[in-house]
Amino acid sequence: MLTYSIRRILGMIPLLIIISIIVFGLAKMMPGDALTGQIDPTKATPEYLAEMREKLGFNDPIPVQYWNWVQGLIKGDFGQSFIHKLPVSEMIAQRLPNTLLLAVVSLVITYTCSFMMGIYAGRYPNTLGDRSIISLNYVAYAVPSFVASIIAIYVFAIKLGWVPISGSVSIGVEDTSLMYVLSKLKHTILPALVLGLFNTAAYTQFLRNDIIDSTRKDYVRTAMAKGTNASAIYNRHILRNSLIPIVTFFGFDIAGLLGGAVVVETIFVYPGMGSLFINSISNRDYSVVMAVTLLLALMTLLGNLIADLLYGVIDPRIRLS
Amino acid sequence: MLPVHPQRSTSPWRLAFAEFRKNKLAITSVIFLFFVTALCILAPWLTSWDPVKINIRFINKGPSAEHWLGTDKGGRDIVARLLYGGRTTLWICFSISLIVTSLGTLVGSIAGYFGGRVDSWLMRFTDLVLIFPFLVFVIVLKAIFPDTGISIFIIVVSILGWGGTARLVRSKILAEKENEYVLAAVSIGCKPSIIIMKHLLPNVITTIIVQAILIVAGMITVETGLSYLGFGVPANIPSWGNMMSDAISPEVIKNQWWVWLPSGILITATILAINFLGEGMKDAFNTKK
C-alpha cells in the first residue's frame, strides 16, 4: 500500500506543474496584473503601466516570471487583492473554513438521506414507498442547483421562515458561544442540502439497485437458509458490500462539491471560496481569481488522489496494476 | 399462388425500436421534447411580443390576459422570452453535445484502437482536461474573452467538456477490438481509419448516442447555471438561464414568482425528459439482457 501511495503521489507532480503553467498562462492573458495584483486594470494610462511593468519585473523573460511566481506560491504568497488591499492568502484563510463546513454538512446530509432512502427502497422494491423515492430522486437528479436553490429559498426561508435567506452567521453573535455554532449551522443547512441534492439522488439510486442485486446472491440465500433475521441480513451482510463502491466515490465528490459551491454560495451569499471567486471575477480582481482557480484545481487533484488511494485500500488488485 | 415474401431478419435497430416503444415514460418524454422544440422553433409565429426590446409600460407586471405569465423588469413578455430563450438554450446544448461527442469519439477511438504509447499520451491529456474544475475554468475563460456571443461560449464549453466521452469510447473500443472480425479486417489489409470507421464505431455507436443525449441534459444545466450567474450567454440574447438571472435577489424570489418559476420548471422538465429518453434508449439497445 505504501509503495502504491507514493507512486500515486509522485504521479501527481507532472499534473501539478502543468496546472500551474496553465494558470500562469491564463493569468498572463488577463488584463492588468493577475499574479500579484499590483497593476490596476481600470487605471491603464501608458506611463503608469510602463512604470509598474518595470517595477514588477514584467520585462523579465517569461520563465523567470513563472519561477518567481512559483517561489512566492511555495512561501504562501498568493499576491495582493486589488479591490480589498489585502493579501490574497488572508482572504482565502477567511473563506476556506466556510466552504469546508458547507462541504462537510452537505456530505453528512447526502449520506444520511441517501442511506435511509436507498436502504428502504432496496429492501421493499416496487412498493409505494420505493416508487415515491425513485420519483423524488429522478427530479432531484434533474433539477439544476440554481433552480433548487431558488425554490429552497422561496419555500424554507421566505414562506416558512425556518432558516435565514443568506450569509453564514447572524450579525452580532459572539464568536465563541454555542449560539454562534447554532447560527452557523442554521445558515449552512439549506445551501448544504441543495449542494448535496445531486449526489443524494445518485447514491440512493445506486444503493437501491445494489441492494436489490445482492438479495439474489448466494451468500444472502445462505444467510436466509440459516435463519438469520431479515434486518441483520440487510443491515449487516448486504449493506457492508454496498458500502465499498460508495466509499470510493468520496474523492470525486470533493471535486463536485467545489464546483457546485461556486453556484450555490453565490445564490445564498455564503462567504466561501465559490462566492469569493464569482465576486472577484465581477470586480476584475484577477489576482484573487487566479489564486482561487489554482486552489480549486489543486483540491480537485487532491480529491482524485483520495479516490485512487481509497480504491487501493479497498481493492488490492488495483495496487498491483 | 400466393407471392412468397423473403423472410427478412430484424435488424438491431428495429429490435431496439420495438423495445423502446414499450417504454411509456420514454415515449412521453419524446413527445414532450418534440413539443417543446416545435414551440421554440415556431416562436415568431406563436407570439407577437418582442423578447428583447424593453417596454417601459409593462415593467414587472404579474400574469394577465395580455401577458400570460407576466413580464420581467424590462417589461418583456415571459412567454415570448421562454420560447425564444428555448431556441438559444436548445441550440447551444445541441451544438455542444455534437462537438463534445465528435471530439471525444475521435480521441477515444484513436487511443483505444492504437493502444500503447498513443493511448497513454492521449489518455494523459484527457485526464488533464478532466482534472480542471469545469465551471471554474469556463468562467475564467469567459473573463478572458468577454461578451463575445454564443459561439465562444460553445467553443469554450466544448474544449473543456470532451474528456468523459473520450474515456467512455476508449473503454468500449478496447473491448470491441478484441473481436475476431477486427483481426480479420487487419489481416486483409484494411487501413486503421477504415477499421475504426466501418467496423468498430458502428458497434459502439449506441453507447455514444446515449452518452450524447445525456450530455445535452448536462449542458442545459451548465448553460442555464452559467447564464444565471452572468457568465454564459450574453445578457442581450434571451436564454432560459438568462431569464432567471433577476432571481438572484431575494426580493424578486419573494414577490415575482413568474420571473423564475416558469423557466425553472421548464428547464427541469426538459432535463428530466432527456434523461428518461437516454435511459430508455440505453435499455432498448441493451437487448442482450
Coordinates of C-alpha atoms in Angstrom, one line a residue:
Chain A
M1 CA 0.0 0.0 0.0
L2 CA 2.8 2.4 0.9
T3 CA 4.6 2.0 -2.5
Y4 CA 1.3 2.4 -4.2
S5 CA 0.5 5.6 -2.3
I6 CA 4.0 7.0 -3.0
R7 CA 3.6 6.1 -6.7
R8 CA 0.3 7.9 -6.9
I9 CA 1.6 11.0 -5.2
L10 CA 4.7 11.2 -7.4
G11 CA 2.4 10.7 -10.4
M12 CA 0.6 13.9 -9.4
I13 CA 3.7 16.1 -9.7
P14 CA 3.7 16.5 -13.5
L15 CA 0.0 17.3 -13.4
L16 CA 0.7 19.9 -10.7
I17 CA 3.3 21.5 -12.8
I18 CA 1.1 21.6 -15.9
I19 CA -1.8 23.1 -13.9
S20 CA 0.5 25.8 -12.5
I21 CA 1.7 26.6 -16.1
I22 CA -1.8 26.8 -17.4
V23 CA -3.0 29.0 -14.6
F24 CA 0.1 31.2 -15.1
G25 CA -0.7 31.4 -18.8
L26 CA -4.3 32.3 -18.2
A27 CA -3.2 35.0 -15.7
K28 CA -0.9 36.5 -18.3
M29 CA -3.8 36.7 -20.7
M30 CA -5.9 38.7 -18.2
P31 CA -6.0 42.5 -18.3
G32 CA -4.0 44.1 -15.5
D33 CA -1.8 42.0 -13.4
A34 CA -3.4 38.8 -12.2
L35 CA -0.4 37.4 -10.4
T36 CA 0.5 40.0 -7.8
G37 CA -2.5 42.3 -8.1
Q38 CA -0.2 45.4 -8.3
I39 CA -1.4 46.8 -11.6
D40 CA -4.9 48.3 -11.6
P41 CA -6.6 47.2 -14.8
T42 CA -9.1 50.1 -14.6
K43 CA -6.4 52.8 -14.4
A44 CA -4.4 52.0 -17.5
T45 CA -2.5 55.1 -18.5
P46 CA 0.6 54.2 -20.6
E47 CA 3.0 55.9 -18.2
Y48 CA 1.5 54.1 -15.2
L49 CA 1.6 50.8 -16.9
A50 CA 5.2 51.2 -18.1
E51 CA 6.4 52.2 -14.7
M52 CA 4.6 49.3 -12.9
R53 CA 5.7 46.8 -15.5
E54 CA 9.4 47.7 -14.9
K55 CA 8.9 47.7 -11.1
L56 CA 7.2 44.3 -11.0
G57 CA 9.6 42.6 -13.3
F58 CA 7.3 42.2 -16.2
N59 CA 10.1 42.8 -18.6
D60 CA 11.9 39.7 -17.4
P61 CA 11.7 36.7 -19.6
I62 CA 8.5 34.6 -19.1
P63 CA 10.2 31.6 -17.5
V64 CA 11.9 33.9 -14.9
Q65 CA 8.5 35.4 -14.1
Y66 CA 6.9 32.0 -13.8
W67 CA 9.7 30.9 -11.5
N68 CA 9.3 34.0 -9.2
W69 CA 5.6 33.3 -9.1
V70 CA 6.0 29.7 -8.1
Q71 CA 8.6 30.6 -5.4
G72 CA 6.0 33.0 -4.0
L73 CA 3.3 30.3 -4.0
I74 CA 5.5 27.9 -2.1
K75 CA 6.0 30.5 0.5
G76 CA 2.3 31.0 0.7
D77 CA 2.4 34.4 -1.2
F78 CA -0.7 34.5 -3.5
G79 CA -0.3 38.1 -4.2
Q80 CA -2.4 41.1 -3.2
S81 CA -6.1 41.7 -3.8
F82 CA -6.5 44.9 -5.8
I83 CA -10.0 45.7 -4.5
H84 CA -9.6 44.8 -0.9
K85 CA -6.0 45.8 -0.5
L86 CA -5.3 42.6 1.4
P87 CA -3.0 39.6 0.9
V88 CA -5.0 37.0 -1.1
S89 CA -3.8 34.3 1.3
E90 CA -5.6 36.2 4.1
M91 CA -8.8 36.4 2.2
I92 CA -8.7 32.7 1.4
A93 CA -8.0 31.9 5.0
Q94 CA -11.2 33.7 6.0
R95 CA -13.3 31.9 3.4
L96 CA -11.9 28.4 3.2
P97 CA -13.3 27.2 6.6
N98 CA -16.8 28.2 5.5
T99 CA -16.6 26.2 2.3
L100 CA -15.2 23.2 4.1
L101 CA -18.0 23.5 6.6
L102 CA -20.5 23.7 3.8
A103 CA -19.0 20.6 2.1
V104 CA -18.9 18.6 5.3
V105 CA -22.5 19.4 6.2
S106 CA -23.5 18.6 2.7
L107 CA -21.8 15.2 2.8
V108 CA -23.4 14.4 6.1
I109 CA -26.9 15.2 4.7
T110 CA -26.1 13.3 1.5
Y111 CA -25.0 10.2 3.3
T112 CA -27.9 10.3 5.9
C113 CA -30.6 10.8 3.4
S114 CA -29.4 8.5 0.7
F115 CA -28.7 5.7 3.1
M116 CA -32.2 6.0 4.6
M117 CA -33.9 6.1 1.3
G118 CA -31.7 3.7 -0.5
I119 CA -31.9 1.0 2.2
Y120 CA -35.7 1.3 2.4
A121 CA -36.2 1.3 -1.4
G122 CA -33.8 -1.6 -1.8
R123 CA -35.5 -3.7 0.9
Y124 CA -39.0 -3.0 -0.3
P125 CA -38.7 -2.7 -4.1
N126 CA -41.8 -1.8 -6.2
T127 CA -43.8 -0.7 -3.2
L128 CA -45.4 2.7 -2.9
G129 CA -42.6 3.9 -0.8
D130 CA -40.0 2.7 -3.2
R131 CA -41.8 4.3 -6.2
S132 CA -42.1 7.7 -4.4
I133 CA -38.4 7.6 -3.5
I134 CA -37.5 6.8 -7.1
S135 CA -39.6 9.6 -8.5
L136 CA -38.2 12.1 -6.0
N137 CA -34.7 11.1 -7.0
Y138 CA -35.3 11.5 -10.7
V139 CA -36.4 15.1 -10.1
A140 CA -33.6 15.7 -7.6
Y141 CA -31.1 14.4 -10.2
A142 CA -32.5 16.6 -13.0
V143 CA -33.1 19.9 -11.2
P144 CA -30.1 22.3 -11.7
S145 CA -28.6 23.5 -8.4
F146 CA -29.5 27.1 -9.0
V147 CA -33.2 26.3 -9.6
A148 CA -33.2 24.1 -6.5
S149 CA -31.6 27.0 -4.6
I150 CA -34.2 29.5 -5.6
I151 CA -37.0 27.1 -4.8
A152 CA -35.4 26.2 -1.4
I153 CA -35.0 29.9 -0.6
Y154 CA -38.6 30.6 -1.5
V155 CA -40.1 27.7 0.4
F156 CA -37.9 27.3 3.5
A157 CA -36.5 30.8 4.0
I158 CA -39.3 33.1 2.8
K159 CA -42.6 31.2 3.1
L160 CA -41.8 29.0 6.1
G161 CA -39.1 31.2 7.7
W162 CA -37.3 28.3 9.2
V163 CA -33.8 29.4 8.1
P164 CA -32.2 32.7 7.1
I165 CA -32.0 33.6 3.4
S166 CA -28.3 34.3 3.2
G167 CA -25.0 34.7 4.9
S168 CA -23.1 32.3 7.1
V169 CA -23.7 33.7 10.6
S170 CA -26.1 36.2 12.1
I171 CA -24.7 39.6 12.8
G172 CA -23.8 40.4 16.5
V173 CA -23.5 36.8 17.6
E174 CA -20.4 36.3 19.8
D175 CA -17.6 34.2 18.3
T176 CA -17.2 31.6 20.9
S177 CA -20.7 31.0 22.2
L178 CA -22.9 28.0 21.5
M179 CA -25.2 30.4 19.8
Y180 CA -22.5 31.1 17.2
V181 CA -22.2 27.4 16.3
L182 CA -26.0 27.1 16.0
S183 CA -26.3 30.2 13.9
K184 CA -23.6 28.9 11.6
L185 CA -25.3 25.6 11.2
K186 CA -28.7 27.2 10.6
H187 CA -27.1 29.3 7.8
T188 CA -25.3 26.3 6.3
I189 CA -28.1 23.7 6.3
L190 CA -30.1 25.0 3.3
P191 CA -27.2 25.6 0.9
A192 CA -25.7 22.3 2.0
L193 CA -28.9 20.5 1.3
V194 CA -29.1 22.0 -2.2
L195 CA -25.4 21.3 -2.9
G196 CA -25.8 17.6 -1.9
L197 CA -29.0 17.1 -3.9
F198 CA -27.4 15.6 -7.0
N199 CA -25.2 13.2 -5.0
T200 CA -28.0 12.2 -2.8
A201 CA -30.1 11.2 -5.8
A202 CA -27.2 9.3 -7.3
Y203 CA -26.3 7.4 -4.1
T204 CA -29.9 6.5 -3.4
Q205 CA -30.3 5.1 -6.9
F206 CA -27.0 3.2 -6.6
L207 CA -27.7 1.8 -3.1
R208 CA -31.2 0.7 -4.1
N209 CA -30.1 -1.2 -7.2
D210 CA -27.1 -2.7 -5.5
I211 CA -29.2 -4.0 -2.6
I212 CA -31.7 -5.5 -5.0
D213 CA -28.9 -7.2 -6.9
S214 CA -27.3 -8.5 -3.7
T215 CA -30.6 -10.0 -2.5
R216 CA -30.3 -12.6 -5.2
K217 CA -26.7 -13.6 -4.4
D218 CA -25.7 -16.9 -2.8
Y219 CA -24.4 -15.6 0.4
V220 CA -27.7 -13.9 1.2
R221 CA -29.5 -17.1 0.4
T222 CA -27.2 -19.0 2.7
A223 CA -27.8 -16.5 5.5
M224 CA -31.6 -16.8 5.0
A225 CA -31.4 -20.6 5.0
K226 CA -29.6 -20.4 8.3
G227 CA -32.5 -18.4 9.7
T228 CA -30.7 -15.1 10.2
N229 CA -33.4 -12.5 10.6
A230 CA -34.0 -10.2 7.7
S231 CA -32.8 -6.9 9.3
A232 CA -29.5 -8.5 10.2
I233 CA -29.1 -9.7 6.6
Y234 CA -29.9 -6.3 5.1
N235 CA -28.1 -4.1 7.6
R236 CA -25.0 -6.2 8.1
H237 CA -24.4 -8.5 5.2
I238 CA -25.7 -6.6 2.2
L239 CA -25.0 -3.1 3.3
R240 CA -21.4 -3.8 4.1
N241 CA -20.8 -4.9 0.5
S242 CA -22.7 -2.0 -1.0
L243 CA -20.7 0.5 1.0
I244 CA -17.4 -0.3 -0.8
P245 CA -18.2 1.4 -4.1
I246 CA -19.7 4.4 -2.3
V247 CA -16.5 5.0 -0.3
T248 CA -14.6 5.3 -3.5
F249 CA -16.9 8.0 -4.8
F250 CA -15.9 10.2 -1.9
G251 CA -12.8 11.6 -3.6
F252 CA -14.8 12.6 -6.7
D253 CA -17.4 14.2 -4.5
I254 CA -14.9 16.7 -3.3
A255 CA -14.4 18.0 -6.9
G256 CA -18.2 18.1 -7.5
L257 CA -18.9 19.9 -4.2
L258 CA -16.3 22.6 -5.0
G259 CA -17.7 23.2 -8.5
G260 CA -21.2 23.3 -7.1
A261 CA -20.2 25.6 -4.3
V262 CA -19.5 28.3 -7.0
V263 CA -23.2 28.4 -7.9
V264 CA -24.8 27.7 -4.5
E265 CA -22.6 30.0 -2.5
T266 CA -23.3 32.9 -4.8
I267 CA -27.1 32.5 -4.6
F268 CA -27.1 32.1 -0.8
V269 CA -24.5 34.9 -0.4
Y270 CA -22.5 32.5 1.6
P271 CA -18.9 33.8 2.2
G272 CA -16.9 30.8 0.9
M273 CA -14.4 30.2 -1.8
G274 CA -17.1 29.9 -4.5
S275 CA -18.7 33.3 -3.9
L276 CA -15.2 34.8 -3.5
F277 CA -14.4 33.6 -6.9
I278 CA -17.5 35.0 -8.5
N279 CA -17.2 38.3 -6.8
S280 CA -13.6 38.7 -7.8
I281 CA -14.4 37.9 -11.4
S282 CA -17.2 40.6 -11.3
N283 CA -14.8 43.1 -9.7
R284 CA -12.0 42.2 -12.0
D285 CA -9.9 41.4 -9.0
Y286 CA -7.9 39.0 -11.1
S287 CA -5.1 38.2 -8.6
V288 CA -7.8 36.6 -6.3
V289 CA -9.4 34.9 -9.3
M290 CA -6.2 33.2 -10.3
A291 CA -5.3 32.2 -6.7
V292 CA -8.8 30.7 -6.1
T293 CA -8.7 28.9 -9.5
L294 CA -5.3 27.4 -8.7
L295 CA -6.5 26.3 -5.3
L296 CA -9.7 24.7 -6.6
A297 CA -7.8 22.8 -9.3
L298 CA -5.4 21.6 -6.6
M299 CA -8.3 20.5 -4.4
T300 CA -9.8 18.6 -7.3
L301 CA -6.5 16.9 -7.9
L302 CA -6.4 16.0 -4.2
G303 CA -9.9 14.6 -4.4
N304 CA -8.9 12.4 -7.3
L305 CA -5.8 11.3 -5.3
I306 CA -8.0 10.4 -2.3
A307 CA -10.4 8.4 -4.6
D308 CA -7.4 6.5 -6.0
L309 CA -6.0 5.7 -2.6
L310 CA -9.3 4.6 -1.2
Y311 CA -9.7 2.4 -4.2
G312 CA -6.4 0.9 -3.5
V313 CA -7.3 0.3 0.2
I314 CA -10.5 -1.5 -0.8
D315 CA -9.4 -3.4 -3.9
P316 CA -5.9 -4.8 -3.6
R317 CA -5.8 -5.7 -7.2
I318 CA -5.7 -2.0 -8.2
R319 CA -2.4 -1.5 -6.3
L320 CA -0.6 -4.0 -8.5
S321 CA -1.5 -2.9 -12.0
Chain B
M1 CA -50.5 -19.0 -55.9
L2 CA -49.5 -16.6 -53.1
P3 CA -46.5 -14.4 -53.6
V4 CA -43.6 -15.6 -51.5
H5 CA -42.0 -12.8 -49.3
P6 CA -38.4 -13.4 -48.5
Q7 CA -38.1 -13.5 -44.7
R8 CA -36.1 -10.5 -43.5
S9 CA -34.3 -10.8 -40.3
T10 CA -35.0 -8.0 -37.8
S11 CA -32.1 -5.5 -37.6
P12 CA -30.8 -4.5 -34.1
W13 CA -32.2 -1.0 -34.7
R14 CA -35.6 -2.4 -35.4
L15 CA -35.4 -4.6 -32.2
A16 CA -34.3 -1.6 -30.2
F17 CA -37.2 0.5 -31.6
A18 CA -39.7 -2.2 -30.7
E19 CA -38.3 -2.4 -27.2
F20 CA -38.3 1.4 -26.9
R21 CA -41.9 1.7 -27.8
K22 CA -42.9 -0.4 -24.8
N23 CA -41.3 2.2 -22.5
K24 CA -44.2 4.6 -21.8
L25 CA -42.1 7.1 -19.8
A26 CA -39.5 7.4 -22.6
I27 CA -42.3 7.8 -25.3
T28 CA -43.9 10.5 -23.2
S29 CA -40.6 12.2 -22.9
V30 CA -40.0 12.1 -26.7
I31 CA -43.4 13.7 -27.2
F32 CA -42.7 16.3 -24.6
L33 CA -39.3 17.2 -26.1
F34 CA -40.7 17.3 -29.6
F35 CA -43.5 19.6 -28.4
V36 CA -41.1 22.0 -26.6
T37 CA -38.7 22.1 -29.5
A38 CA -41.5 22.7 -32.0
L39 CA -42.9 25.6 -29.9
C40 CA -39.5 27.2 -29.6
I41 CA -38.7 26.9 -33.3
L42 CA -42.2 28.3 -34.2
A43 CA -41.8 31.2 -31.7
P44 CA -42.1 34.1 -34.2
W45 CA -45.5 32.7 -35.3
L46 CA -46.8 31.9 -31.8
T47 CA -46.2 35.2 -30.1
S48 CA -46.2 38.8 -31.2
W49 CA -44.2 40.1 -28.3
D50 CA -40.6 41.1 -28.7
P51 CA -38.4 39.0 -26.4
V52 CA -35.6 41.6 -26.4
K53 CA -37.0 45.2 -26.8
I54 CA -37.6 46.9 -23.5
N55 CA -41.2 48.0 -22.9
I56 CA -41.4 50.6 -20.1
R57 CA -45.2 50.4 -19.9
F58 CA -45.3 46.8 -18.6
I59 CA -42.4 46.6 -16.2
N60 CA -42.7 43.7 -13.6
K61 CA -46.4 43.0 -14.2
G62 CA -48.0 39.8 -12.9
P63 CA -49.8 37.4 -15.2
S64 CA -52.7 38.8 -17.1
A65 CA -54.8 38.1 -20.2
E66 CA -52.3 40.0 -22.3
H67 CA -49.2 38.6 -20.8
W68 CA -50.0 35.0 -19.7
L69 CA -47.0 34.7 -17.4
G70 CA -46.4 38.4 -16.7
T71 CA -43.4 40.5 -17.7
D72 CA -39.9 40.9 -16.4
K73 CA -38.0 44.0 -15.2
G74 CA -37.6 45.2 -18.8
G75 CA -41.4 44.8 -19.5
R76 CA -40.8 41.9 -21.8
D77 CA -43.3 39.1 -22.0
I78 CA -42.2 36.0 -20.2
V79 CA -43.9 33.6 -22.6
A80 CA -42.1 35.2 -25.6
R81 CA -38.8 35.0 -23.7
L82 CA -39.4 31.4 -22.8
L83 CA -40.0 30.5 -26.5
Y84 CA -37.1 32.5 -27.9
G85 CA -34.9 31.6 -24.9
G86 CA -35.6 27.9 -25.6
R87 CA -34.2 28.4 -29.1
T88 CA -30.9 29.7 -27.8
T89 CA -30.6 27.2 -25.0
L90 CA -31.5 24.1 -27.0
W91 CA -29.4 25.2 -29.9
I92 CA -26.4 25.8 -27.7
C93 CA -26.8 22.5 -25.8
F94 CA -27.3 20.5 -29.0
S95 CA -24.2 22.0 -30.7
I96 CA -22.0 21.5 -27.6
S97 CA -23.2 17.9 -27.4
L98 CA -22.4 17.3 -31.0
I99 CA -18.9 18.8 -30.8
V100 CA -18.1 17.2 -27.5
T101 CA -19.2 13.8 -28.8
S102 CA -17.2 14.1 -32.0
L103 CA -14.1 15.2 -30.2
G104 CA -14.5 12.6 -27.5
T105 CA -15.1 9.8 -30.1
L106 CA -12.1 10.9 -32.2
V107 CA -9.7 10.9 -29.2
G108 CA -11.3 7.9 -27.6
S109 CA -11.3 5.7 -30.7
I110 CA -7.7 6.5 -31.7
A111 CA -6.5 5.9 -28.2
G112 CA -8.4 2.7 -27.9
Y113 CA -7.5 1.3 -31.3
F114 CA -3.8 2.0 -31.4
G115 CA -3.1 1.4 -27.7
G116 CA 0.4 1.6 -26.4
R117 CA 2.2 4.9 -26.4
V118 CA -0.5 6.8 -28.4
D119 CA -3.1 5.6 -25.9
S120 CA -1.0 6.5 -22.9
W121 CA -0.3 10.1 -24.2
L122 CA -3.9 10.7 -25.3
M123 CA -5.3 9.5 -22.0
R124 CA -2.9 11.5 -20.0
F125 CA -4.1 14.6 -22.0
T126 CA -7.7 13.5 -21.3
D127 CA -7.0 13.2 -17.6
L128 CA -5.6 16.7 -17.6
V129 CA -8.8 18.1 -19.2
L130 CA -10.9 16.2 -16.7
I131 CA -8.9 17.4 -13.7
F132 CA -9.8 21.1 -14.2
P133 CA -12.8 22.2 -12.2
F134 CA -15.2 22.6 -15.2
L135 CA -17.4 25.6 -14.2
V136 CA -14.4 27.5 -12.7
F137 CA -12.4 27.3 -15.9
V138 CA -15.3 28.1 -18.1
I139 CA -15.8 31.3 -16.1
V140 CA -12.1 32.2 -16.2
L141 CA -12.0 31.7 -19.9
K142 CA -15.2 33.8 -20.3
A143 CA -13.5 36.5 -18.3
I144 CA -10.6 36.5 -20.7
F145 CA -12.8 36.6 -23.8
P146 CA -15.7 38.7 -22.5
D147 CA -19.1 39.0 -24.1
T148 CA -18.3 37.6 -27.5
G149 CA -21.5 35.9 -28.2
I150 CA -22.8 32.4 -28.3
S151 CA -20.1 30.8 -30.4
I152 CA -17.3 31.5 -28.0
F153 CA -19.4 30.0 -25.2
I154 CA -20.0 26.9 -27.3
I155 CA -16.3 26.5 -28.1
V156 CA -15.1 27.1 -24.5
V157 CA -17.5 24.6 -23.0
S158 CA -16.7 22.0 -25.8
I159 CA -13.0 22.3 -25.3
L160 CA -13.3 21.6 -21.6
G161 CA -16.1 19.0 -21.9
W162 CA -15.0 16.1 -24.1
G163 CA -13.0 14.2 -21.5
G164 CA -15.7 11.9 -20.2
T165 CA -16.8 10.8 -23.7
A166 CA -13.3 10.1 -24.7
R167 CA -12.8 7.8 -21.8
L168 CA -16.1 6.0 -22.4
V169 CA -15.4 5.5 -26.1
R170 CA -11.9 4.3 -25.4
S171 CA -13.0 1.6 -23.0
K172 CA -15.7 0.5 -25.4
I173 CA -13.3 0.3 -28.4
L174 CA -10.7 -1.5 -26.2
A175 CA -13.2 -4.3 -25.5
E176 CA -14.6 -4.3 -29.1
K177 CA -11.2 -4.6 -30.9
E178 CA -10.5 -8.0 -29.3
N179 CA -13.2 -9.5 -31.5
E180 CA -12.1 -11.7 -34.4
Y181 CA -13.8 -9.7 -37.1
V182 CA -11.2 -6.9 -36.3
L183 CA -8.4 -9.4 -36.7
A184 CA -9.9 -10.5 -40.0
A185 CA -10.1 -6.9 -41.2
V186 CA -6.5 -6.2 -40.2
S187 CA -5.3 -9.4 -41.9
I188 CA -6.9 -8.5 -45.3
G189 CA -5.1 -5.2 -45.1
C190 CA -7.7 -2.7 -44.0
K191 CA -6.4 0.7 -43.0
P192 CA -6.8 1.7 -39.4
S193 CA -9.1 4.6 -40.3
I194 CA -11.4 2.1 -42.2
I195 CA -11.4 -0.3 -39.4
I196 CA -12.3 2.3 -36.8
M197 CA -15.0 4.0 -39.0
K198 CA -16.5 1.0 -40.7
H199 CA -16.0 -1.8 -38.2
L200 CA -15.5 -0.6 -34.7
L201 CA -17.7 2.6 -34.4
P202 CA -20.9 1.0 -35.8
N203 CA -20.6 -1.5 -32.9
V204 CA -20.2 1.1 -30.2
I205 CA -22.4 3.8 -31.7
T206 CA -25.4 3.0 -29.5
T207 CA -23.3 3.8 -26.4
I208 CA -22.1 7.0 -28.0
I209 CA -25.7 8.1 -28.9
V210 CA -26.9 7.5 -25.4
Q211 CA -24.0 9.4 -24.0
A212 CA -24.6 12.3 -26.4
I213 CA -28.2 12.5 -25.3
L214 CA -27.3 12.6 -21.6
I215 CA -24.7 15.3 -22.4
V216 CA -27.4 17.5 -23.9
A217 CA -29.2 17.3 -20.5
G218 CA -25.9 18.1 -18.6
M219 CA -25.2 21.0 -20.9
I220 CA -28.6 22.5 -20.2
T221 CA -27.6 22.6 -16.5
V222 CA -24.3 24.2 -17.5
E223 CA -25.7 26.8 -19.9
T224 CA -28.6 27.9 -17.6
G225 CA -26.5 27.9 -14.5
L226 CA -23.7 30.0 -16.1
S227 CA -26.1 32.3 -17.8
Y228 CA -28.0 32.7 -14.5
L229 CA -24.7 33.8 -12.9
G230 CA -23.9 36.1 -15.8
F231 CA -21.1 34.1 -17.3
G232 CA -22.9 32.2 -20.1
V233 CA -24.9 33.6 -23.0
P234 CA -24.6 37.5 -23.3
A235 CA -27.4 39.2 -21.4
N236 CA -29.0 40.7 -24.6
I237 CA -29.8 37.3 -26.0
P238 CA -32.7 35.6 -24.3
S239 CA -32.0 32.1 -22.9
W240 CA -33.6 30.0 -20.2
G241 CA -30.7 30.8 -17.8
N242 CA -30.6 34.5 -18.6
M243 CA -34.3 34.8 -17.9
M244 CA -33.8 33.7 -14.3
S245 CA -30.9 36.0 -13.6
D246 CA -33.1 38.5 -11.9
A247 CA -34.0 35.9 -9.4
I248 CA -30.6 36.4 -7.7
S249 CA -32.2 39.0 -5.4
P250 CA -34.4 37.7 -2.6
E251 CA -36.9 40.4 -3.4
V252 CA -37.6 39.0 -6.8
I253 CA -37.7 35.5 -5.5
K254 CA -40.2 36.6 -2.9
N255 CA -42.5 38.8 -4.9
Q256 CA -42.2 37.8 -8.6
W257 CA -42.6 34.1 -8.8
W258 CA -43.4 34.4 -12.5
V259 CA -39.9 35.5 -13.3
W260 CA -38.2 32.3 -12.1
L261 CA -40.8 29.6 -11.7
P262 CA -41.9 29.0 -15.3
S263 CA -38.4 28.8 -16.7
G264 CA -37.2 26.8 -13.6
I265 CA -40.0 24.2 -14.2
L266 CA -39.3 24.2 -18.0
I267 CA -35.6 23.7 -17.5
T268 CA -36.1 20.9 -15.0
A269 CA -38.8 19.2 -17.1
T270 CA -36.7 19.3 -20.2
I271 CA -33.7 17.8 -18.4
L272 CA -35.9 15.1 -16.8
A273 CA -37.4 14.2 -20.2
I274 CA -33.9 14.0 -21.8
N275 CA -32.7 11.8 -19.0
F276 CA -35.7 9.5 -19.4
L277 CA -35.1 9.4 -23.2
G278 CA -31.5 8.5 -22.6
E279 CA -32.2 5.8 -20.1
G280 CA -35.0 4.4 -22.3
M281 CA -32.6 4.2 -25.2
K282 CA -29.9 2.6 -23.1
D283 CA -32.4 -0.1 -22.0
A284 CA -33.7 -0.5 -25.6
F285 CA -30.2 -1.0 -27.1
N286 CA -29.3 -3.4 -24.3
T287 CA -31.3 -6.3 -25.7
K288 CA -28.8 -8.9 -24.7
K289 CA -30.1 -8.9 -21.1

